[in-house]
Amino acid sequence: MWTLGIESTAHTLSFGLVDENGIPFPSSSATIRPEKGGIHPREAADHHKDCAAELLKNLLDNNQLSADDISAVSYSQGPGLGPCLRIGAAIARGLSAKLNTPLIGVNHCVAHIEIGRQQCGCEDPVLLYVSGGNTQVIARLEGKYRVLGETLDIGIGNMLDKFARAQGIPFPGGPVIEKLAANWLAENPECNMDGLELPYAVRGMDLAFSGVLTAALRLVANGKPLEAVCWSLQEHVFSACVEVAERALAHTGKSELLLGGGVACNDRLRTMCKLMCIERESFSYAPPKMYCIDNGTMIAMLGWLELGAGRITEFEASAIDQYLRTDQTPIIWA
Ligand code: ATP
Ligand code: FE2
């Protein structure tokens, strides 16, 4: 009795599993890394199509399973890039029909949240969901995950990737920026921000990153060391996110903060969240990094939860929804 999860919202195709008790097993994944330019949805979809069979076979082999051991198939129904989502949904429908198992289309953003809750054992957190396409501060209220604040323009990860790409650093740029920033800090422990200031991204409860991106690019163009700008960029945008998250904790009266999404792999951001939570006698949680980036296991986990609560997706209702929002999915499992 295993639930298979299929993630295909953007750059990554990933298959993951949870067992009959909802225990997660590591995913089998592949990510497209264009030599130049950003992610092209069609090219990413072709990449997913080409590597799907091998990834699924690897997942089953690694866990000494056969396809017949799969008792439910879950997939990302949205949000994401249309061509990529359609590949994942087509694979899911095909497997579900062939294996005669229930099909469950789930919300990708909510899956980031639920794998984090499961891994960290927190009850009712405020979520700081920071990924390529999304930057949201979320809290559970009246049966839905409500978005209390979010980016008004681009996602924080996209901003980091764009900045990196302009310096010749390939996708994903976030981890390289993290390393360069850490190098700068090791050599400049006095943390002098003179000449490295950037606009601040907070807009009430919302955030905005495109102005910060333009200003950071200008600093490099004006001759500031790349490592220094990476450090300043991280300090500015992570502080903005942590500030909004802190305000959300204050307004909701909750005492747990949970990080999710690919940018939550960043150790500087993790430290900032910890420090903020210590100061307000709250708790900060971050899942293992393999469950922060896009992964099939989180899709399997949410599918397992929803199936347990009696929800399945009929074929007629299995179309993808590029614009599905975090607050559209009723929380029927908790
Ligand atoms: P979503 O559909 O939820 O927006 P996504 O498609 O952006 O997800 P994720 O795997 O959740 O995919 O996030 C990828 C992003 O995470 C990329 O922008 C990448 O640069 C960023 N990232 C990964 N590791 C780090 C890190 N250590 N520091 C900063 N950013 C990181
Ligand atoms: Fe994601």
PDB file of N, CA and C in Angstrom, residues 24 28 47 57 72 89 93 100 103 106 120 136 161 179 183 190 199 219 238 314 332:
ATOM      1  N   PRO A  24       7.191   9.272   4.760  1.00  0.00           N
ATOM      2  CA  PRO A  24       7.769   9.656   3.466  1.00  0.00           C
ATOM      3  C   PRO A  24       9.059   8.914   3.125  1.00  0.00           C
ATOM      4  N   SER A  28      12.820  10.508  -6.370  1.00  0.00           N
ATOM      5  CA  SER A  28      13.712  10.341  -7.510  1.00  0.00           C
ATOM      6  C   SER A  28      13.403  11.516  -8.448  1.00  0.00           C
ATOM      7  N   HIS A  47      11.781  17.963 -21.292  1.00  0.00           N
ATOM      8  CA  HIS A  47      12.729  17.334 -20.356  1.00  0.00           C
ATOM      9  C   HIS A  47      11.989  16.331 -19.456  1.00  0.00           C
ATOM     10  N   LYS A  57      11.207   4.244 -12.652  1.00  0.00           N
ATOM     11  CA  LYS A  57      11.837   2.922 -12.489  1.00  0.00           C
ATOM     12  C   LYS A  57      12.858   2.973 -11.347  1.00  0.00           C
ATOM     13  N   ALA A  72      -2.323   4.285  -4.818  1.00  0.00           N
ATOM     14  CA  ALA A  72      -2.937   5.589  -5.128  1.00  0.00           C
ATOM     15  C   ALA A  72      -1.906   6.442  -5.853  1.00  0.00           C
ATOM     16  N   ALA A  89       0.289  15.519 -14.997  1.00  0.00           N
ATOM     17  CA  ALA A  89      -1.108  15.075 -14.916  1.00  0.00           C
ATOM     18  C   ALA A  89      -1.357  13.915 -15.871  1.00  0.00           C
ATOM     19  N   ARG A  93      -2.700  10.302 -14.711  1.00  0.00           N
ATOM     20  CA  ARG A  93      -3.945   9.693 -15.226  1.00  0.00           C
ATOM     21  C   ARG A  93      -3.653   8.318 -15.826  1.00  0.00           C
ATOM     22  N   ASN A 100      -5.454   0.870 -11.922  1.00  0.00           N
ATOM     23  CA  ASN A 100      -6.788   0.862 -11.318  1.00  0.00           C
ATOM     24  C   ASN A 100      -6.755   1.345  -9.865  1.00  0.00           C
ATOM     25  N   LEU A 103      -7.027   8.495  -8.058  1.00  0.00           N
ATOM     26  CA  LEU A 103      -6.213   9.603  -8.551  1.00  0.00           C
ATOM     27  C   LEU A 103      -6.502  10.806  -7.650  1.00  0.00           C
ATOM     28  N   VAL A 106      -3.420  17.485  -6.306  1.00  0.00           N
ATOM     29  CA  VAL A 106      -3.237  18.306  -5.101  1.00  0.00           C
ATOM     30  C   VAL A 106      -2.615  19.660  -5.418  1.00  0.00           C
ATOM     31  N   CYS A 120       8.547  18.308  10.755  1.00  0.00           N
ATOM     32  CA  CYS A 120       9.002  19.086  11.915  1.00  0.00           C
ATOM     33  C   CYS A 120       8.124  18.867  13.140  1.00  0.00           C
ATOM     34  N   GLN A 136       5.195  33.735   0.164  1.00  0.00           N
ATOM     35  CA  GLN A 136       3.947  33.975   0.884  1.00  0.00           C
ATOM     36  C   GLN A 136       4.146  33.746   2.382  1.00  0.00           C
ATOM     37  N   ASP A 161      17.626  33.952  -8.758  1.00  0.00           N
ATOM     38  CA  ASP A 161      18.079  33.277  -9.981  1.00  0.00           C
ATOM     39  C   ASP A 161      18.384  34.288 -11.092  1.00  0.00           C
ATOM     40  N   LYS A 179      26.674  30.761  -1.103  1.00  0.00           N
ATOM     41  CA  LYS A 179      28.112  30.493  -0.893  1.00  0.00           C
ATOM     42  C   LYS A 179      28.930  31.764  -1.008  1.00  0.00           C
ATOM     43  N   ASN A 183      31.251  33.540   1.847  1.00  0.00           N
ATOM     44  CA  ASN A 183      32.681  33.857   1.649  1.00  0.00           C
ATOM     45  C   ASN A 183      32.966  35.298   2.063  1.00  0.00           C
ATOM     46  N   GLU A 190      33.110  42.285  10.034  1.00  0.00           N
ATOM     47  CA  GLU A 190      32.575  43.524  10.643  1.00  0.00           C
ATOM     48  C   GLU A 190      31.217  43.904  10.063  1.00  0.00           C
ATOM     49  N   PRO A 199      17.177  48.862  -1.651  1.00  0.00           N
ATOM     50  CA  PRO A 199      15.810  49.182  -1.201  1.00  0.00           C
ATOM     51  C   PRO A 199      15.283  48.059  -0.305  1.00  0.00           C
ATOM     52  N   LEU A 219      24.622  47.897  -8.393  1.00  0.00           N
ATOM     53  CA  LEU A 219      25.816  47.902  -7.527  1.00  0.00           C
ATOM     54  C   LEU A 219      26.965  47.152  -8.194  1.00  0.00           C
ATOM     55  N   PHE A 238      16.041  38.728   3.006  1.00  0.00           N
ATOM     56  CA  PHE A 238      15.643  37.787   4.065  1.00  0.00           C
ATOM     57  C   PHE A 238      15.089  38.558   5.271  1.00  0.00           C
ATOM     58  N   GLU A 314     -11.898  12.886  -9.760  1.00  0.00           N
ATOM     59  CA  GLU A 314     -12.447  12.158 -10.911  1.00  0.00           C
ATOM     60  C   GLU A 314     -11.701  12.578 -12.173  1.00  0.00           C
ATOM     61  N   ILE A 332      -9.153  19.415   4.616  1.00  0.00           N
ATOM     62  CA  ILE A 332     -10.142  18.438   5.088  1.00  0.00           C
ATOM     63  C   ILE A 332      -9.504  17.350   5.942  1.00  0.00           C
TER      64      ILE A 332
END
